[in-house]
Structures are given as C-alpha cells and as structure tokens.
Amino acid sequence: MSRRRLLIGGTTGAATAVLAAWALSADDSIVNWYRRRNVAAKTERKKRPLPSRTEQVASLQAGHVYDILIIGGGATGVGCALDATTRGLRTALVEADDFASGTSSRSTKLIHGGVRYLQKAIMQLDYDQYKMVKEALHERANMLEVAPHLTRPLPILLPVYKWWQVPYYWFGIKMYDLVAGDRNVKSSYYLSKKNTLELFPMLKSDNLCGGIVYYDGQQDDARMNLAIALTAARHGATIANHVSVKKLHKTNGKLSGARLKDEISGKEWDVQAKCIINATGPFTDSIRKMDDPNIKDICCPSSGVHIVLPGYYSPEHMGLLDPATSDGRVIFFLPWLKGTIAGTTDMPCQVTHSPRPTEDEILFILTEVKNYLNPDVEVRRGDVLSAWSGIRPLVSDPNKPDTQSLARNHVVHVSPSGLVTIAGGKWTTYRSMAAETIDEAIKSANLKPIYRECQTDGFLIEGAHGWTPTMYIRLVQDFGLEMEVAQHLAKSYGDRAFAVAKMAAMTGKRWPIIGKKIHPEFPYIDAEIRYGVREYACTAVDMIARRLRLAFLNVQAAAEALPAVVEIMAEELKWSEAEKARQIKTASEFLANEMGQMVNRASRDKIPINLSKAEIQTYIKRFQIIDKDRKGFVSINDIRRSLKNYGEEVTGEQLHEILREIDTNMNGQVELDEYLQMMSAIKSGHVAYSRFARMAEMEEEHHEKEALNKKITVERSGGGL
C-alpha cells in the first residue's frame, strides 16, 4: 500500500510540474486567456417590446437581404444570432421545431469544464483537451455572471471508498481549480467520512473514506436557450421557430439564400442571405447534403438518457459524481427544480427527431445509483418520474473505436459554396463556439460588421439586468403571490417576472391573491402560459416541455395539466375545438414516447397478475368498495377511510409511504390494475417486506375472520331453529 501511495504521489507531482510548464509555455497563457475583452455594444436592458412571431415571420418575408441566415435554434444557433446581431450584422435565425427542442433541452443541466477531459489531458498530455477544458471553465464563469437567475453554483461530491484514491482525486480536482484560475467558482475541499454523511446522508456509509467536493454550475437549459434567443431578438435579430429550410439557393456556385416554410401556416417563400450558417446539431449532415449531396458525414450521434427521481433522493443543494461506473462511464446525480436528475448514458444511435429512452438505459442508471445509496433509500423503478434521451452531436474521429472516447470538441467548416458549419462542442461553450463561427462567417463572406470583435463576453441575458436574489420578496409583497411561486418566477424569468405576474388571474382566495396553479404539486401558474405565447410558444409541447419544465420533471403531472394548458393557449392563439384536440393528442404522444411515460407503463405492465378468476373478482369488488365515488382510482384518503372501517389505525406518514410503494404511476392515485398487481405480488410472495403487504395481509385476515364469524352466526341461528 505504501509503495502504491508513493507511486501515485510521484506521478501526480510530475504531472503537476509538466502541466504547469506546459500551460505557461503556451502562447495563450492563463493570464491572457482570462483577460476580459472590452465590450463596445450596449448591454443595458432593452425596453422595446418583443416582436410577435407573426411580425418576425413577416420580416422574413419582406424581401430583406440578410448578412447572416442561421439554421438551427439550439444553444449554438441562438448564440450565433446574439453574437452576429450585437456586432451590427443584419441577422435572421430559423428553427424547424422550437427553440431548444432537440439536444439543448435534454442535457445534464450542468455548466462545466469537464473533469474527465482534464483527466485525459493530464494522463495523455493532450494539449487540445487541456485547451477545451480551459475554455469551458472561462465560459462557465461567464454564464454564471450573465444569467444569474437561470444558473447557480452547485457543489458536487465525489465519494471516495479507497484510501489510495483520496490523494489521486484530490490532485485531479485541485488541478481543475488551478486551470480555472481567477474564474474559479469556489475552491474544492476534502471532507471526512462524518462530514460527508452529514452533507449527503443518503450516501452508502460502508467502506466510505471521505469525500471531495468541487464546484460547477447548473442551469435551466431550455429557458437559458430561450433567453439567449429573446436577447438576440430584442437587439434586432429576426428569429422564428417552426420555420424549416426546404432548399438552399446558389448564385454562380455560391450560396445566396434559402427556401423557407412556416410549419404552422404551411406557407413557403424565399429569403436572401450573404452567408448561411448551419448550426443544426445532430442534423448537421442533412443541411450539409442540401449544399452538396456527395459530402461525407462528419457527425457521430450519441444517445444520452437521463431520468428524474423524487427530490428525497438527494440533498437540495449538493450533487454527486460517480467517476467510474460498471462500464467505465460517468454518472451524475444532481438536484434540479425540486427533483433529482440521474444520468447519463452514452451509446451510439441513429439521428431522429423523436429520441426515446429505453428500459435498459433506465435500469442501468438505477443500478448505478443504487450502488452509492444507503439501504434506507430503496431505489425503485416506480420512482422514475420522467425519462428522456438527447442526441449529442459528437464530432467523429475514425481513429477512436467508440463514442465514449470522443471529446466534444467542435469544428467550424466552410464549404466551397460558402456554407459555414459549426458542429460538435457542448452547452457550456456555446458562446465561444458562436464567436468563432461568426468570425469565420465575416471572413468567408467578406461581411462588414460595426464591431469586428465579439461583443458577448459579459453581455447580460434576458432577465438578468434587474434580478437580485431577494427579488421574489417584491413579487410576494406587490402582487400577493405565494412565496414558492414568486421564487420560481424570479428564477425562471429574472426581472421579466413582474411582466408575468401582471398577467396572473385572481385566485378568489384570501391568500394567495393571484396566481392559479396549473397543477397543485408545482409552482407553475396560468400567467406563464399567456406569457409563454409571447415567448413564441406555438404548440402545447412547446409550453409543457420548454416554457414550463413540467414534462421533464413529472410526465404524469404534465399529462394531468395538459387540458388546462391547452385551454389557456387556445384563448391566446384562437384555436378551434379541432385544433385543441389535435394539440392534446400530439402532446400526449410526446409525453408517452419522448418523456418516458410509455416506458414507465410498459415496466409496470411486466408485473404478472397471478390470480384466479375468483380472486380477481374478489379484489375488484374490494377495490370498488374502497372507490365508493367510482373515480377509477383510490387516493390516500380512500385507503385511510377503508382501513378505519376495518378498525385499523395507521398514521398519515405510514399511509404516504404505502402510497409511494404501490403508486407506480407516481400520480398520487392507485388504479385498479396497480391494485391487482400489488395484491398478486403479495399473494405470490414477490413483496417480501412492505407496510402495505402487512396491512393487506391484515385486511385479508380481517375478511377471513368476518366470513368465519358470519358462518358461525348462521350455524348458531340454524341450530336455534
């Protein structure tokens, strides 16, 4: 053991010296890298109204010649739009679906430099990996500064179960701090076993040596994407979602415009542009083949699945990193919007507009999570509230055997016809990727911007200008909002939360005065739907997935809130009854296929019902007795009433635990099929230990006693006659 520690100490010391000499000898030294550029463009809060989508589409149809036309409304695309418009270029952006409808809304929600990439940089002396980490750490600090309402520093715990790993991981994390330089969020530190368990009590304590805590950032990715797009629009960019590119036009062999189609109205038209940027993420190659059908693919798509678990799985203010899963991948376990995100997987996949999570990937994540949690936290399949898959647009490298070994480095490529393609990269570095792309566009198309240099380093994003950490108190005091709702609005909209609150309906209660919730378990209110339409939401999916994050947090709750959401959107967008039905159908399919509802249902349906016909009829009658109002489900109050009738006293806390065990839909309701499955599992012995099992057995005994007593009474009555 001592020889191993000596070897590790010598290796880390040598690596430190090599990395320090390497960084200092580079042309782009740490001092120069982190020097903030002077921002000449105005960064004050724009007061002019946000153009409506109708006005934006009309502007695209007006015959303007744009300096730059950007295809793609994900993080990189909207970053390019903001960069171009703040340099004084006439800019247009079109997105075939919705802003952040693809990978940009399905991330791990982290703003990070990439600890594992730094590990590769040190171990392999890979300078490109080092530069990527250094750039990402600068961008991490920038995002935390320019959008403080949508981001937060997040401590992440790296638990250590072998003593020799303590100096190894401590060195790696300290190097992470060193590379960040003066742009570091907070310094990392070591925790003893006792202190580790105090901060993360759910953690498995067996063989735990301690933990190392480091800091990264966390964001609401879809709302960040939208905020960047809105910022670009307020500064003069013409942006339109649900507008697709059908064809690229050329003049004398050079790109000169495109054929566009409004997917909402069906109308098509041509637009002229001096330069076209392809920022379509996983769909990069499809646009490149519009330019040249014979071009080779450059993207290697990889599927990353995440799941959302209840908030009690993790502390509210600390995440966890599993650096070495059973198959060598990294798993994050992070608190997010009162829930817990776990992920991600990393598997080669096909490019699709509707990626779906698979049962195998969900079970893999649950298995890895279970390895780190103590026995009191039973990791159950029924606890998966939502699950989604995002396609990472990794840049392929023919020398690497699998996607796990791919770094998310980006490439900027200009075709002979002038198509500028930005591919690869990651969320955190969207701004620097955009800056490099616009630099290349200016050069290749010989554009004449007002500002030659990038203006977005330190450029405040929509909602950031007047935001403060205590701004929510003004919302409570001035509008009479519930505190939880006010905090949510402040964090989601920043200083634009006041505009949202003004649209809120009266509740008719003494408190809160305004703000009708669209679902009782979440702080989303009616006003957000009306405001969301002004943020270019065109469909019910746009609303429940990206303006509100309900679909990502709890797929069943999203389904329950859907009719109310559609009703309010119908008022704003003048939908007919047929259109409302179509929106509900499309959104329901989205929840079922892309948000994990169907996978959850299929998992539940695998539980066999091994009951005879007579037993099934008995349990159906018993369920109908409990469900006296014929709702089709029983609630916790129904169960409490039933047990009281049987003379059993059970506390409210015990009932809630029972509900969590048998409610596989996680909707607070136990339906007949769930009831039958649970009774079958109890009867066949599949449920070895649960309060519900014991109570069900008591209920069974109670019914048997009742039957026996009736029989005795009848026999005695018969004997008396």
XYZ file of C-alpha atoms in Angstrom:
721
model
C 0.000 0.000 0.000
C 2.767 2.470 0.922
C 4.550 1.691 -2.371
C 1.330 2.416 -4.273
C 0.850 5.747 -2.479
C 4.460 6.701 -3.180
C 3.978 5.879 -6.844
C 0.783 7.951 -7.011
C 2.419 10.847 -5.182
C 5.386 10.825 -7.556
C 3.167 10.566 -10.612
C 0.878 13.403 -9.559
C 3.808 15.622 -8.655
C 5.450 15.041 -12.008
C 2.165 15.609 -13.810
C 1.704 18.894 -11.959
C 5.123 20.132 -12.995
C 4.601 19.056 -16.601
C 1.148 20.672 -16.816
C 2.337 23.937 -15.235
C 5.309 24.212 -17.592
C 3.097 23.248 -20.496
C 0.464 25.909 -19.707
C 2.957 28.698 -19.054
C 4.919 27.978 -22.214
C 1.787 28.155 -24.385
C 1.105 31.222 -26.468
C -2.329 31.587 -24.897
C -1.179 31.712 -21.277
C -3.628 31.638 -18.402
C -3.261 35.388 -17.846
C -4.140 36.222 -21.446
C -6.896 33.622 -21.622
C -8.920 35.101 -18.799
C -8.469 38.762 -19.679
C -11.962 40.127 -20.381
C -12.404 41.738 -23.783
C -13.798 45.263 -23.903
C -17.486 45.169 -24.762
C -18.453 48.046 -27.047
C -22.051 47.016 -27.716
C -24.719 48.287 -25.326
C -25.669 45.840 -22.584
C -28.438 47.770 -20.855
C -31.911 46.294 -20.583
C -33.789 46.738 -23.845
C -37.185 48.342 -23.207
C -38.651 47.953 -26.694
C -41.414 45.331 -26.977
C -40.504 41.886 -28.175
C -41.787 41.446 -31.755
C -44.510 38.822 -32.039
C -43.892 35.662 -34.034
C -46.260 36.962 -36.725
C -44.116 40.088 -37.040
C -40.928 38.023 -37.148
C -42.247 35.811 -39.952
C -43.476 38.886 -41.839
C -39.975 40.360 -41.565
C -38.519 37.181 -43.085
C -40.993 37.509 -45.972
C -40.325 41.229 -46.536
C -37.523 40.703 -49.060
C -34.618 41.836 -46.881
C -31.112 40.692 -47.749
C -29.637 39.374 -44.530
C -25.944 39.395 -43.762
C -26.328 36.070 -41.977
C -29.047 33.408 -42.011
C -28.643 30.869 -39.196
C -30.293 27.454 -39.450
C -30.928 25.923 -36.021
C -32.387 27.310 -32.787
C -30.410 25.304 -30.256
C -27.763 26.737 -27.936
C -25.144 27.210 -30.661
C -27.612 28.687 -33.157
C -29.063 31.286 -30.798
C -25.528 32.040 -29.584
C -24.553 32.805 -33.189
C -27.635 35.021 -33.590
C -26.779 37.053 -30.482
C -23.126 37.346 -31.478
C -23.935 38.454 -35.029
C -26.637 40.963 -34.149
C -24.537 42.603 -31.400
C -21.743 43.110 -33.939
C -24.182 45.068 -36.079
C -24.919 42.434 -38.730
C -28.437 42.006 -40.137
C -29.255 38.582 -38.722
C -32.008 36.003 -39.227
C -32.467 32.653 -37.500
C -34.930 29.880 -38.312
C -35.679 26.702 -36.378
C -37.742 23.856 -37.849
C -39.228 22.905 -34.467
C -38.968 25.002 -31.292
C -36.014 26.725 -29.655
C -34.091 24.055 -27.673
C -36.455 21.329 -28.905
C -33.529 18.986 -29.522
C -30.390 18.282 -27.529
C -30.237 21.726 -25.899
C -33.210 20.993 -23.603
C -32.116 17.415 -22.792
C -28.735 17.984 -21.182
C -27.469 17.129 -17.686
C -28.168 20.811 -16.815
C -24.522 21.305 -15.825
C -22.307 24.241 -16.774
C -18.917 22.610 -16.507
C -15.402 22.411 -17.826
C -15.270 18.638 -17.900
C -13.366 16.929 -15.082
C -12.879 13.756 -17.121
C -11.494 15.727 -20.083
C -8.909 17.299 -17.784
C -8.008 13.816 -16.578
C -7.385 12.780 -20.194
C -5.386 15.958 -20.826
C -3.075 15.193 -17.896
C -2.737 11.452 -18.429
C -2.291 11.671 -22.196
C -0.533 15.083 -22.281
C -3.242 16.139 -24.713
C -2.992 19.901 -25.205
C -6.234 20.099 -27.226
C -8.175 18.550 -24.348
C -6.497 20.988 -21.949
C -7.463 23.982 -24.101
C -11.035 22.744 -24.308
C -11.285 22.460 -20.507
C -9.701 25.882 -20.013
C -12.092 27.481 -22.483
C -15.093 25.761 -20.880
C -14.110 26.931 -17.390
C -13.980 30.517 -18.612
C -17.384 30.111 -20.251
C -18.753 28.533 -17.075
C -17.886 31.694 -15.130
C -19.351 33.873 -17.880
C -22.695 32.029 -17.876
C -22.983 32.328 -14.096
C -22.421 36.092 -14.432
C -24.624 36.949 -17.411
C -27.680 34.877 -16.390
C -27.627 34.625 -12.570
C -31.376 33.944 -12.405
C -31.109 30.823 -14.580
C -27.843 29.489 -13.144
C -26.328 28.680 -9.769
C -23.034 27.337 -8.419
C -23.510 23.696 -7.422
C -21.209 21.735 -5.099
C -20.665 18.190 -6.356
C -19.489 15.422 -4.075
C -17.058 12.787 -5.261
C -17.276 9.972 -2.650
C -14.075 8.006 -2.032
C -14.173 4.360 -0.919
C -10.453 3.511 -1.121
C -7.788 5.403 0.813
C -5.311 5.470 -2.050
C -7.892 7.300 -4.186
C -8.013 10.279 -1.803
C -4.743 11.913 -2.999
C -5.470 10.867 -6.586
C -8.892 12.518 -6.768
C -7.809 15.463 -4.595
C -4.988 16.250 -7.019
C -7.278 15.991 -10.050
C -9.878 18.316 -8.570
C -7.240 20.811 -7.435
C -5.900 20.884 -10.988
C -9.451 21.673 -12.094
C -9.378 24.694 -9.746
C -5.920 25.696 -10.987
C -6.888 25.639 -14.648
C -9.953 27.800 -13.866
C -7.641 30.428 -12.376
C -9.384 33.591 -11.215
C -12.552 32.403 -12.952
C -12.994 29.549 -10.463
C -16.435 29.280 -8.868
C -15.314 28.183 -5.387
C -12.346 26.162 -4.150
C -12.667 22.415 -3.765
C -12.137 20.740 -0.392
C -11.838 17.350 1.324
C -14.445 16.022 3.771
C -14.077 13.368 6.450
C -16.467 10.423 6.450
C -18.572 12.022 9.203
C -18.868 15.364 7.427
C -19.572 13.656 4.092
C -22.547 11.808 5.576
C -23.813 14.982 7.250
C -23.950 16.770 3.892
C -25.131 13.754 1.860
C -26.979 11.485 4.329
C -28.386 9.240 1.567
C -24.867 8.034 0.738
C -23.772 4.451 1.456
C -21.509 4.568 4.510
C -19.873 1.116 4.257
C -16.129 1.471 3.487
C -16.542 5.219 2.911
C -13.238 7.023 3.477
C -14.479 10.545 2.866
C -15.388 12.809 0.008
C -14.029 15.566 -2.179
C -16.319 18.471 -3.046
C -15.792 20.659 -6.097
C -17.959 23.304 -7.753
C -19.525 23.570 -11.175
C -22.574 25.457 -12.405
C -26.143 24.354 -13.013
C -28.755 25.845 -15.336
C -32.281 25.521 -16.642
C -31.089 24.633 -20.142
C -34.256 25.181 -22.200
C -35.044 28.507 -20.562
C -31.413 29.594 -20.959
C -31.612 28.749 -24.653
C -34.844 30.725 -24.959
C -33.434 33.686 -23.000
C -30.467 33.933 -25.392
C -32.854 33.844 -28.366
C -35.052 36.557 -26.844
C -31.973 38.679 -26.109
C -30.955 38.413 -29.775
C -34.487 39.386 -30.844
C -34.524 42.432 -28.558
C -31.228 43.540 -30.107
C -32.571 43.369 -33.649
C -32.254 39.765 -34.849
C -35.174 38.253 -36.756
C -35.870 34.851 -35.192
C -38.652 32.391 -35.948
C -39.348 28.911 -34.620
C -41.362 26.317 -36.559
C -39.842 27.597 -39.808
C -37.882 24.982 -41.748
C -35.369 25.179 -44.588
C -36.511 23.215 -47.638
C -33.750 24.147 -50.085
C -30.544 26.181 -50.363
C -30.178 28.616 -53.278
C -26.916 29.318 -55.108
C -25.769 32.074 -57.455
C -22.644 31.387 -59.518
C -21.799 28.439 -57.283
C -22.092 30.423 -54.038
C -24.934 30.247 -51.526
C -27.257 33.238 -51.809
C -30.375 32.259 -49.869
C -32.839 29.542 -48.933
C -36.396 28.324 -49.402
C -38.288 28.526 -46.087
C -41.558 27.024 -44.897
C -43.704 28.130 -41.975
C -44.695 24.805 -40.395
C -47.651 26.450 -38.636
C -49.324 28.074 -41.664
C -47.767 25.926 -44.401
C -46.657 28.963 -46.422
C -43.334 28.839 -48.325
C -41.094 31.682 -49.522
C -37.503 32.546 -50.442
C -35.085 34.595 -48.346
C -31.775 36.095 -49.413
C -28.597 35.979 -47.323
C -24.929 36.748 -47.896
C -23.848 33.941 -45.567
C -25.646 30.841 -44.264
C -24.648 29.147 -41.008
C -25.529 25.513 -40.323
C -25.971 25.080 -36.549
C -28.340 22.125 -36.517
C -26.574 19.836 -34.029
C -27.295 16.165 -34.792
C -28.884 17.192 -38.113
C -25.707 18.908 -39.341
C -25.141 16.445 -42.147
C -28.682 16.780 -43.547
C -28.125 20.523 -44.156
C -24.621 19.901 -45.499
C -26.120 17.468 -48.028
C -28.555 20.168 -49.198
C -25.397 22.067 -50.129
C -23.562 19.042 -51.566
C -25.322 15.630 -51.760
C -21.983 13.823 -52.093
C -20.429 15.168 -48.911
C -19.240 12.722 -46.222
C -20.844 12.707 -42.776
C -18.867 14.425 -40.023
C -21.160 13.811 -37.033
C -21.238 10.700 -34.872
C -24.513 10.851 -32.896
C -24.600 9.502 -29.354
C -27.660 8.991 -27.171
C -27.613 10.223 -23.582
C -30.528 9.187 -21.338
C -31.444 10.951 -18.096
C -34.095 10.119 -15.533
C -35.787 12.262 -12.884
C -36.358 10.831 -9.416
C -38.140 12.373 -6.406
C -36.299 15.124 -4.557
C -35.683 12.994 -1.451
C -33.064 11.014 -3.379
C -30.509 13.823 -2.985
C -29.813 16.904 -0.839
C -31.331 20.059 -2.320
C -28.005 21.865 -2.655
C -25.435 19.163 -3.487
C -24.883 16.782 -6.378
C -22.867 13.577 -6.652
C -20.445 12.265 -9.259
C -19.789 8.569 -9.830
C -16.432 8.703 -11.663
C -16.259 5.034 -12.585
C -19.443 3.101 -13.301
C -19.542 -0.603 -14.024
C -18.882 0.013 -17.724
C -16.488 2.962 -17.341
C -18.955 5.787 -17.891
C -19.584 8.758 -15.604
C -22.908 9.172 -13.797
C -24.112 12.448 -12.294
C -26.745 12.561 -9.557
C -27.982 16.148 -9.241
C -30.774 18.111 -7.528
C -32.799 20.126 -10.052
C -36.055 22.049 -9.613
C -37.060 20.045 -6.501
C -36.353 16.727 -8.243
C -33.205 14.644 -8.756
C -31.612 14.126 -12.183
C -29.569 10.968 -12.733
C -27.605 10.302 -15.907
C -26.245 9.939 -18.405
C -25.691 7.013 -20.713
C -23.523 7.234 -23.818
C -24.479 4.941 -26.697
C -24.178 5.249 -30.487
C -27.554 5.921 -32.074
C -29.381 6.968 -35.215
C -30.372 10.595 -35.748
C -34.091 11.109 -35.134
C -36.406 13.999 -34.312
C -38.018 11.906 -31.551
C -35.344 10.127 -29.489
C -36.762 7.779 -26.870
C -35.338 6.433 -23.622
C -35.115 2.645 -23.383
C -35.829 0.410 -20.421
C -32.277 -0.970 -20.446
C -30.765 2.516 -20.166
C -33.143 3.467 -17.345
C -32.308 0.287 -15.426
C -28.574 0.866 -15.962
C -28.836 4.317 -14.352
C -30.939 2.982 -11.458
C -28.444 0.177 -10.835
C -25.519 2.598 -10.720
C -27.399 4.962 -8.422
C -28.259 2.082 -6.087
C -24.563 1.275 -5.652
C -23.988 4.644 -3.940
C -27.075 4.975 -1.739
C -27.639 3.519 1.715
C -30.153 0.681 2.309
C -32.782 3.101 3.688
C -33.154 4.566 0.192
C -34.830 1.825 -1.801
C -34.173 2.573 -5.477
C -37.361 1.608 -7.258
C -38.350 1.563 -10.899
C -41.663 3.166 -9.986
C -39.834 6.245 -8.687
C -38.823 7.306 -12.205
C -40.980 10.388 -12.741
C -39.678 11.222 -16.207
C -37.025 9.966 -18.617
C -35.646 11.431 -21.806
C -32.970 10.879 -24.417
C -30.862 13.597 -26.023
C -28.645 13.124 -29.069
C -25.161 14.551 -28.646
C -23.678 15.870 -31.903
C -20.184 14.489 -31.336
C -17.548 15.066 -33.992
C -16.456 11.680 -35.283
C -12.860 10.539 -35.275
C -12.112 7.391 -37.333
C -9.166 6.560 -35.062
C -11.415 6.154 -31.984
C -13.269 2.845 -31.500
C -16.361 4.076 -29.625
C -18.296 7.190 -28.695
C -17.140 7.086 -25.074
C -13.627 8.058 -26.198
C -14.868 11.025 -28.227
C -14.281 14.513 -26.891
C -16.986 17.054 -27.637
C -14.564 19.326 -29.477
C -16.216 21.495 -32.090
C -15.267 22.129 -35.693
C -16.037 25.132 -37.895
C -16.028 24.227 -41.575
C -16.640 26.370 -44.674
C -17.750 24.557 -47.834
C -16.684 25.655 -51.354
C -20.116 27.278 -51.785
C -19.759 29.219 -48.532
C -21.884 27.163 -46.105
C -20.423 27.717 -42.618
C -20.986 24.647 -40.447
C -20.471 24.599 -36.685
C -20.588 21.037 -35.327
C -19.777 19.321 -32.061
C -18.928 21.158 -28.858
C -21.045 21.290 -25.716
C -23.589 23.518 -23.997
C -21.125 25.354 -21.768
C -19.011 26.613 -24.679
C -21.893 27.763 -26.883
C -20.769 31.436 -26.720
C -17.142 30.876 -27.685
C -18.222 28.467 -30.432
C -20.587 31.143 -31.755
C -17.830 33.771 -31.661
C -15.504 31.542 -33.686
C -18.304 30.783 -36.156
C -19.201 34.437 -36.727
C -15.500 35.297 -37.128
C -15.317 32.683 -39.876
C -18.551 33.901 -41.474
C -17.313 37.506 -41.596
C -14.074 36.349 -43.177
C -15.546 33.927 -45.722
C -18.418 36.196 -46.874
C -16.458 39.447 -46.564
C -19.094 40.981 -44.279
C -18.821 44.496 -42.812
C -19.876 44.446 -39.133
C -19.945 47.572 -36.970
C -17.812 45.755 -34.383
C -15.156 43.390 -35.673
C -14.625 41.776 -32.265
C -17.096 39.556 -30.402
C -19.340 41.539 -28.023
C -20.964 38.787 -25.946
C -18.353 38.112 -23.237
C -20.079 39.578 -20.178
C -23.199 40.515 -22.175
C -26.246 40.199 -19.888
C -29.016 37.840 -20.969
C -32.787 38.479 -20.914
C -33.989 38.857 -17.321
C -30.562 39.399 -15.744
C -30.378 43.200 -15.635
C -32.620 43.879 -12.641
C -32.512 40.483 -10.977
C -31.414 40.109 -7.338
C -31.505 37.042 -5.074
C -34.270 38.643 -2.984
C -36.350 39.954 -5.884
C -39.030 37.343 -5.200
C -39.962 39.182 -1.980
C -41.168 42.154 -4.040
C -43.313 39.780 -6.095
C -44.905 38.437 -2.911
C -45.473 41.877 -1.403
C -46.527 43.765 -4.549
C -48.709 41.127 -6.201
C -49.800 38.751 -3.446
C -48.155 35.692 -4.962
C -47.444 32.539 -2.993
C -43.770 32.551 -1.955
C -42.907 29.319 -3.786
C -44.482 30.709 -6.972
C -42.671 34.045 -6.585
C -39.311 32.280 -6.146
C -39.974 30.181 -9.236
C -40.928 33.210 -11.349
C -37.834 35.138 -10.251
C -35.544 32.220 -11.092
C -37.194 31.475 -14.438
C -37.808 34.978 -15.799
C -35.464 37.241 -13.834
C -36.579 40.873 -13.936
C -39.252 39.932 -16.502
C -41.130 38.115 -13.699
C -43.079 41.314 -12.980
C -44.473 41.256 -16.524
C -45.548 37.639 -15.957
C -47.171 38.436 -12.601
C -49.271 41.200 -14.190
C -50.964 38.548 -16.352
C -51.918 36.316 -13.401
C -55.584 35.690 -12.646
C -57.199 36.303 -9.251
C -57.486 33.159 -7.143
C -60.624 34.225 -5.265
C -58.904 33.284 -2.007
C -57.631 35.353 0.880
C -54.119 34.123 0.052
C -52.507 33.918 -2.411
C -54.332 36.772 -4.106
C -53.214 35.955 -7.674
C -51.616 33.041 -9.467
C -53.743 29.977 -10.221
C -51.565 26.867 -10.324
C -51.982 24.621 -13.348
C -51.003 21.625 -11.180
C -51.227 21.518 -7.368
C -47.776 19.964 -6.912
C -45.822 22.540 -8.950
C -45.384 26.339 -8.832
C -46.394 26.919 -12.468
C -49.293 29.374 -12.849
C -51.763 30.412 -15.528
C -49.896 33.655 -16.340
C -46.844 31.711 -17.524
C -48.876 30.126 -20.295
C -50.076 33.502 -21.538
C -46.555 34.910 -21.282
C -45.164 31.773 -22.929
C -47.190 32.512 -26.065
C -45.393 35.880 -26.193
C -42.147 33.929 -25.889
C -43.035 32.246 -29.213
C -44.643 29.058 -27.848
C -46.801 27.777 -30.723
C -47.798 24.293 -29.540
C -48.748 22.564 -26.313
C -45.439 20.671 -26.446
C -43.532 23.966 -26.654
C -45.287 25.019 -23.458
C -45.136 21.941 -21.214
C -41.604 20.961 -22.218
C -39.664 24.196 -22.734
C -41.536 27.252 -21.399
C -42.558 25.277 -18.326
C -40.342 22.283 -17.496
C -43.211 20.110 -16.299
C -42.751 17.343 -18.902
C -39.140 16.909 -17.806
C -39.964 16.913 -14.093
C -43.013 14.652 -13.931
C -44.555 13.189 -17.051
C -47.777 12.174 -15.294
C -48.268 15.654 -13.831
C -47.691 17.124 -17.295
C -50.413 14.876 -18.710
C -52.801 15.953 -15.951
C -52.083 19.662 -16.530
C -52.298 19.386 -20.326
C -56.047 20.145 -20.772
C -55.759 23.344 -18.690
C -52.644 24.405 -20.612
C -54.376 23.867 -23.952
C -57.461 25.835 -22.847
C -55.397 28.914 -21.982
C -53.289 28.632 -25.142
C -56.494 28.332 -27.166
C -57.684 31.654 -25.739
C -54.402 33.323 -26.709
C -53.970 31.733 -30.145
C -57.675 31.444 -31.119
C -57.630 27.667 -31.545
C -60.744 25.822 -32.681
C -62.091 22.759 -30.861
C -60.482 20.558 -33.511
C -57.113 22.264 -33.035
C -57.347 21.859 -29.259
C -57.984 18.133 -29.700
C -55.042 17.864 -32.105
C -52.738 19.673 -29.680
C -53.724 17.381 -26.807
C -53.194 14.300 -28.985
C -49.749 15.471 -30.201
C -48.619 16.463 -26.708
C -49.858 13.161 -25.245
C -47.839 11.256 -27.839
C -44.790 13.374 -26.997
C -45.143 12.573 -23.283
C -45.661 8.880 -23.993
C -42.779 8.440 -26.429
C -40.131 11.053 -25.617
C -40.633 11.722 -21.902
C -40.751 8.107 -20.732
C -44.443 7.654 -19.985
C -44.784 4.634 -22.262
C -41.601 3.030 -20.906
C -42.863 3.537 -17.348
C -46.186 1.945 -18.251
C -44.509 -0.983 -20.016
C -42.307 -1.565 -16.970
C -45.339 -1.654 -14.724
C -47.210 -3.999 -17.078
C -44.404 -6.560 -16.824
C -45.577 -7.379 -13.289
C -47.651 -10.568 -13.705
C -51.130 -10.899 -12.239
C -51.105 -14.500 -10.966
C -54.616 -14.616 -9.578
C -57.510 -16.946 -10.281
C -60.719 -15.573 -11.799
C -62.439 -15.837 -8.426
C -59.599 -13.975 -6.695
C -59.608 -11.239 -9.340
C -63.372 -10.792 -8.873
C -62.914 -10.622 -5.101
C -60.223 -7.955 -5.333
C -62.199 -5.982 -7.927
C -65.176 -5.919 -5.543
C -62.880 -4.861 -2.703
C -61.434 -2.069 -4.871
C -64.949 -0.931 -5.791
C -65.918 -0.797 -2.127
C -62.942 1.485 -1.417
C -63.628 3.523 -4.563
C -67.150 4.386 -3.493
C -67.237 7.533 -5.694
C -66.422 5.453 -8.820
C -63.421 7.612 -9.790
C -61.484 4.666 -11.205
C -58.721 5.107 -8.650
C -58.283 5.295 -4.900
C -56.437 8.031 -3.067
C -54.682 8.074 0.260
C -57.879 9.346 1.911
C -59.854 6.462 0.428
C -57.323 3.988 1.838
C -57.414 5.730 5.229
C -61.225 5.573 5.302
C -61.203 1.906 4.306
C -58.686 0.963 6.977
C -60.640 2.910 9.596
C -63.740 0.897 8.694
C -61.727 -2.269 9.317
C -60.661 -0.946 12.708
C -57.007 -0.413 11.789
C -55.270 2.777 12.975
C -52.467 3.947 10.666
C -50.607 7.262 10.759
C -50.603 9.692 7.831
C -46.851 9.201 7.414
C -47.287 5.436 7.105
C -50.036 5.932 4.537
C -47.805 8.172 2.426
C -45.080 5.512 2.488
C -47.635 2.891 1.432
C -48.783 5.114 -1.412
C -45.208 5.543 -2.660
C -44.781 1.751 -2.687
C -47.896 0.897 -4.675
C -48.360 4.015 -6.837
C -46.181 3.092 -9.813
C -47.559 5.983 -11.886
C -46.398 8.435 -9.220
C -49.622 10.410 -9.647
C -50.999 10.065 -6.125
C -53.622 7.611 -7.381
C -53.790 3.830 -7.192
C -55.678 2.442 -10.168
C -57.324 -0.975 -10.412
C -54.525 -2.615 -12.397
C -51.937 -1.381 -9.878
C -54.105 -2.685 -7.038
C -54.434 -6.106 -8.680
C -50.703 -6.278 -9.440
C -49.822 -5.460 -5.867
C -52.290 -7.960 -4.406
C -50.925 -10.594 -6.796
C -47.353 -9.818 -5.782
C -48.313 -10.022 -2.098
C -50.128 -13.309 -2.565
C -47.318 -14.898 -4.593
C -44.601 -13.702 -2.218
C -42.956 -11.210 -4.578
C -43.404 -8.479 -1.984
C -41.199 -9.666 0.823
C -41.417 -6.641 3.094
C -43.643 -3.618 2.957
C -46.108 -1.907 5.250
C -48.749 -2.279 2.591
C -48.092 -6.011 2.379
C -48.557 -6.375 6.139
C -51.700 -4.247 6.077
C -53.068 -6.140 3.085
C -52.448 -9.379 4.950
C -54.244 -7.914 7.984
C -57.107 -6.940 5.681
C -57.147 -10.485 4.287
C -57.227 -11.889 7.825
C -59.992 -9.422 8.721
C -62.130 -10.617 5.783
C -61.462 -14.263 6.682
C -62.493 -13.587 10.287
C -65.615 -11.778 9.076
C -66.507 -14.726 6.850
C -65.885 -17.161 9.692
C -67.985 -15.106 12.125
C -70.846 -14.966 9.616
C -70.617 -18.718 9.142
C -70.698 -19.332 12.906
C -73.615 -16.919 13.293
C -75.553 -18.694 10.546
C -74.802 -22.119 12.042
C -75.869 -20.943 15.505
C -79.020 -19.400 14.101
C -79.752 -22.614 12.261
C -79.137 -24.675 15.406
C -81.548 -22.499 17.394
C -84.322 -23.089 14.889
